[in-house]
CSV table of C-alpha atoms in Angstrom, one decimal:
chain,number,residue,atom,x,y,z
G,1,MET,CA,80.5,22.9,-3.3
G,2,SER,CA,81.1,20.5,0.1
G,3,ASN,CA,80.5,22.1,2.7
G,4,ASN,CA,81.3,19.0,4.9
G,5,SER,CA,84.2,20.9,6.9
G,6,ASN,CA,81.3,23.1,8.1
G,7,TYR,CA,79.6,20.0,9.2
G,8,HIS,CA,82.6,18.7,10.8
G,9,HIS,CA,83.0,21.9,13.4
G,10,GLY,CA,79.9,21.9,14.4
G,11,ASN,CA,78.4,24.7,12.0
G,12,LEU,CA,75.8,22.6,9.6
G,13,ARG,CA,72.8,24.5,10.8
G,14,ASP,CA,74.3,27.6,10.6
G,15,THR,CA,75.2,26.3,7.2
G,16,LEU,CA,71.3,24.8,6.2
G,17,VAL,CA,69.6,28.2,7.6
G,18,ALA,CA,72.5,30.3,4.9
G,19,ALA,CA,71.8,28.1,2.2
G,20,THR,CA,68.3,27.9,2.8
G,21,ILE,CA,68.3,31.5,2.4
G,22,ALA,CA,70.6,31.4,-0.3
G,23,GLN,CA,67.9,28.5,-2.6
G,24,LEU,CA,65.0,31.2,-1.7
G,25,ALA,CA,67.0,34.2,-4.1
G,26,GLN,CA,66.5,31.3,-6.5
G,27,GLN,CA,63.3,29.4,-5.9
G,28,SER,CA,60.1,29.2,-3.4
G,29,ASP,CA,59.8,27.8,-0.5
G,30,ALA,CA,57.1,25.4,-1.4
G,31,SER,CA,59.4,23.9,-4.1
G,32,LEU,CA,62.1,23.7,-1.4
G,33,SER,CA,64.2,19.8,-0.8
G,34,LEU,CA,65.7,18.6,1.6
G,35,ARG,CA,67.2,16.2,-0.2
G,36,GLU,CA,68.9,18.9,-2.9
G,37,LEU,CA,70.0,21.1,0.1
G,38,ALA,CA,71.7,18.3,1.5
G,39,ARG,CA,73.4,17.3,-1.9
G,40,THR,CA,74.0,21.4,-2.1
G,41,VAL,CA,75.7,21.8,1.5
G,42,GLY,CA,77.1,18.6,1.0
G,43,VAL,CA,75.9,16.0,3.9
G,44,SER,CA,73.3,13.0,4.0
G,45,VAL,CA,69.9,13.6,4.6
G,46,ALA,CA,70.2,12.2,7.6
G,47,ALA,CA,72.5,14.8,8.8
G,48,VAL,CA,70.0,17.5,8.2
G,49,TYR,CA,67.1,15.2,10.2
G,50,ARG,CA,69.5,15.2,13.0
G,51,HIS,CA,69.2,19.6,13.3
G,52,PHE,CA,65.9,19.9,11.6
G,53,PRO,CA,62.8,17.4,12.1
G,54,SER,CA,61.2,18.6,9.7
G,55,LYS,CA,60.9,21.2,6.3
G,56,GLU,CA,58.7,23.6,8.2
G,57,ALA,CA,61.8,23.8,11.3
G,58,LEU,CA,64.2,24.5,8.6
G,59,LEU,CA,61.9,27.4,7.3
G,60,ALA,CA,60.8,28.2,10.8
G,61,ASP,CA,64.7,28.9,11.5
G,62,VAL,CA,65.1,30.5,7.9
G,63,ALA,CA,62.0,32.9,8.6
G,64,ALA,CA,63.4,33.9,12.2
G,65,ALA,CA,67.0,34.2,10.1
G,66,GLY,CA,65.2,37.0,8.1
G,67,PHE,CA,63.4,39.2,11.2
G,68,ALA,CA,67.0,39.1,12.7
G,69,SER,CA,69.0,40.2,9.8
G,70,LEU,CA,66.0,43.4,9.8
G,71,ILE,CA,67.0,44.4,13.2
G,72,ALA,CA,71.0,44.3,12.2
G,73,LYS,CA,70.3,46.1,9.4
G,74,TRP,CA,68.6,48.5,11.1
G,75,GLU,CA,71.3,48.6,14.1
G,76,ALA,CA,73.9,49.5,11.2
G,77,GLN,CA,72.0,52.0,9.2
G,78,LEU,CA,69.5,54.0,11.7
G,79,PRO,CA,71.3,56.7,13.0
G,80,PRO,CA,70.8,56.3,16.6
G,81,PRO,CA,68.3,57.7,18.9
G,82,GLY,CA,68.5,61.7,19.6
G,83,SER,CA,70.6,62.5,16.4
G,84,LEU,CA,67.7,63.7,14.6
G,85,PRO,CA,63.9,63.9,15.0
G,86,ALA,CA,62.3,60.6,16.0
G,87,ASP,CA,59.4,61.2,13.6
G,88,GLN,CA,62.4,61.0,11.1
G,89,ARG,CA,64.0,58.4,12.5
G,90,PHE,CA,60.7,56.3,12.5
G,91,GLN,CA,60.3,57.3,8.6
G,92,LEU,CA,63.7,56.0,8.1
G,93,LEU,CA,62.8,52.3,9.5
G,94,GLY,CA,60.4,52.4,7.5
G,95,GLN,CA,62.1,53.0,4.0
G,96,GLN,CA,65.1,50.3,5.6
G,97,TYR,CA,62.2,47.6,6.3
G,98,ILE,CA,60.7,48.4,2.7
G,99,GLU,CA,64.3,48.1,1.2
G,100,PHE,CA,64.7,44.6,2.9
G,101,ALA,CA,61.8,43.2,1.9
G,102,LEU,CA,62.1,44.2,-2.1
G,103,ALA,CA,65.7,43.3,-1.8
G,104,ALA,CA,64.9,39.6,-0.5
G,105,PRO,CA,60.8,38.8,-1.8
G,106,ALA,CA,60.9,35.1,-1.1
G,107,HIS,CA,62.5,35.2,2.4
G,108,TYR,CA,60.3,37.9,3.3
G,109,ARG,CA,57.3,36.3,2.1
G,110,LEU,CA,58.7,33.5,4.5
G,111,MET,CA,59.0,35.6,7.7
G,112,PHE,CA,55.4,36.2,7.3
G,113,GLU,CA,53.8,33.7,6.1
G,114,HIS,CA,55.3,30.7,7.2
G,115,GLN,CA,52.5,28.7,9.2
G,116,ASP,CA,51.4,29.5,12.8
G,117,VAL,CA,54.4,31.2,14.5
G,118,ARG,CA,53.5,29.3,18.1
G,119,GLN,CA,54.4,26.3,16.6
G,120,PHE,CA,57.9,27.5,16.3
G,121,PRO,CA,59.2,29.3,19.7
G,122,VAL,CA,62.3,30.6,17.6
G,123,LEU,CA,60.6,32.4,14.9
G,124,GLN,CA,57.4,33.6,17.7
G,125,GLU,CA,61.0,35.4,19.7
G,126,ALA,CA,62.5,36.3,16.1
G,127,ALA,CA,59.4,38.1,15.4
G,128,GLN,CA,58.9,39.6,18.8
G,129,ALA,CA,61.8,41.5,18.7
G,130,CYS,CA,61.5,42.9,15.6
G,131,PHE,CA,58.5,44.3,16.5
G,132,GLN,CA,59.7,45.5,20.2
G,133,TYR,CA,62.3,47.8,17.6
G,134,VAL,CA,59.5,49.2,15.6
G,135,LEU,CA,57.7,49.7,19.3
G,136,GLN,CA,60.4,51.3,20.9
G,137,THR,CA,61.0,53.9,17.0
G,138,ALA,CA,57.5,54.8,17.1
G,139,GLY,CA,57.1,55.1,21.0
G,140,ALA,CA,59.5,57.6,20.6
G,141,ALA,CA,57.7,59.6,17.6
G,142,VAL,CA,54.9,59.7,20.2
G,143,ARG,CA,56.5,60.9,22.8
G,144,GLU,CA,58.3,63.6,20.8
G,145,ALA,CA,54.7,64.9,19.9
G,146,GLY,CA,53.4,64.9,23.2
G,147,LEU,CA,51.1,62.2,23.2
G,148,ASP,CA,50.3,59.8,26.0
G,149,ALA,CA,52.0,56.2,25.7
G,150,ARG,CA,49.3,54.6,25.7
G,151,TRP,CA,49.8,55.3,21.4
G,152,ASP,CA,53.2,53.4,21.4
G,153,LYS,CA,51.4,50.9,20.4
G,154,ALA,CA,49.0,51.9,18.1
G,155,ALA,CA,51.8,54.1,15.8
G,156,ALA,CA,53.9,50.9,15.6
G,157,SER,CA,51.5,48.6,14.3
G,158,ALA,CA,50.1,50.9,11.9
G,159,GLY,CA,53.5,51.9,10.7
G,160,TRP,CA,54.1,48.1,10.2
G,161,ALA,CA,50.8,47.7,8.8
G,162,LEU,CA,51.5,50.0,6.0
G,163,GLY,CA,54.8,49.0,5.0
G,164,HIS,CA,54.0,45.7,5.0
G,165,GLY,CA,50.8,46.4,3.1
G,166,TYR,CA,52.5,48.5,0.1
G,167,VAL,CA,55.3,45.6,-0.3
G,168,MET,CA,52.8,42.7,-0.4
G,169,LEU,CA,50.6,44.5,-2.9
G,170,LEU,CA,53.2,45.5,-5.2
G,171,LEU,CA,55.2,42.1,-5.3
G,172,SER,CA,52.1,41.1,-6.3
G,173,GLY,CA,51.4,43.4,-8.7
G,174,ARG,CA,48.2,44.9,-7.3
G,175,LEU,CA,49.7,48.1,-7.6
G,176,ALA,CA,50.5,48.3,-11.2
G,177,MET,CA,47.4,47.6,-12.1
G,178,ALA,CA,45.4,50.6,-10.7
G,179,ASP,CA,44.5,53.1,-13.1
G,180,GLY,CA,47.5,55.4,-13.8
G,181,GLY,CA,50.1,52.9,-12.9
G,182,ASP,CA,52.0,52.5,-9.4
G,183,ASP,CA,52.6,56.3,-8.7
G,184,LEU,CA,53.9,55.3,-5.0
G,185,SER,CA,57.6,54.9,-4.8
G,186,PRO,CA,58.9,53.0,-2.4
G,187,ALA,CA,60.7,55.6,-0.6
G,188,MET,CA,57.4,58.1,-0.4
G,189,VAL,CA,55.9,54.9,1.8
G,190,PRO,CA,57.8,55.8,5.1
G,191,ARG,CA,56.4,59.6,4.6
G,192,PHE,CA,52.7,57.9,5.9
G,193,PHE,CA,54.2,56.7,8.8
G,194,GLN,CA,54.0,59.9,10.5
G,195,LEU,CA,49.8,60.2,9.6
G,196,PRO,CA,49.0,57.8,12.4
G,197,VAL,CA,50.7,60.2,15.3
G,198,GLU,CA,48.9,63.1,14.1
G,199,ALA,CA,45.5,61.2,14.0
G,200,LEU,CA,46.0,60.6,17.4
G,201,THR,CA,46.5,63.8,18.3
G,202,SER,CA,42.8,64.5,18.3
G,203,ALA,CA,42.0,60.9,19.4
G,204,PRO,CA,40.5,60.2,22.8
G,205,LEU,CA,41.8,58.0,24.7
G,206,SER,CA,39.7,55.1,25.7
């Protein structure tokens, strides 16, 4: 179906990003064709290039939109700060992170595998904003545990690494290859987000 009306109203950039996200649900980013995308949207390839100088630039915007969607999910679904123990809120953040990744695996992979983010400021800013959200949530758990704020980043990084590593192992099928199959469900993983904070209670500050 053509989306020429969107183009004439100046929304082609957003329309192209949305169409690419829809295509990622059906194929990998490597096989994405700008010509086919233009045909799907109902514009010329030249119109696409007026907004994105390359396929990589378009995918950077699509990846950035993924980080923005993840933040929007947290803002809509996480209970407000102070409404429950901070460590539980951090675990819920992790649970929703995994839900997001497994619901849109191709888009999720693109968010973390799209070249060097420093080449694309829009993607770098989006990724940093997402980590800042994790950092604030983890920091609240660190302070609730009575720890120095210098541990905020370590707790946030450990939680993110755990969630991301689990998602990538699950998507690759590696967990299912282990003896006995995959006994670690997505709902269980965020429970381990508290472990970095507990470990830090006995770790000396450098």
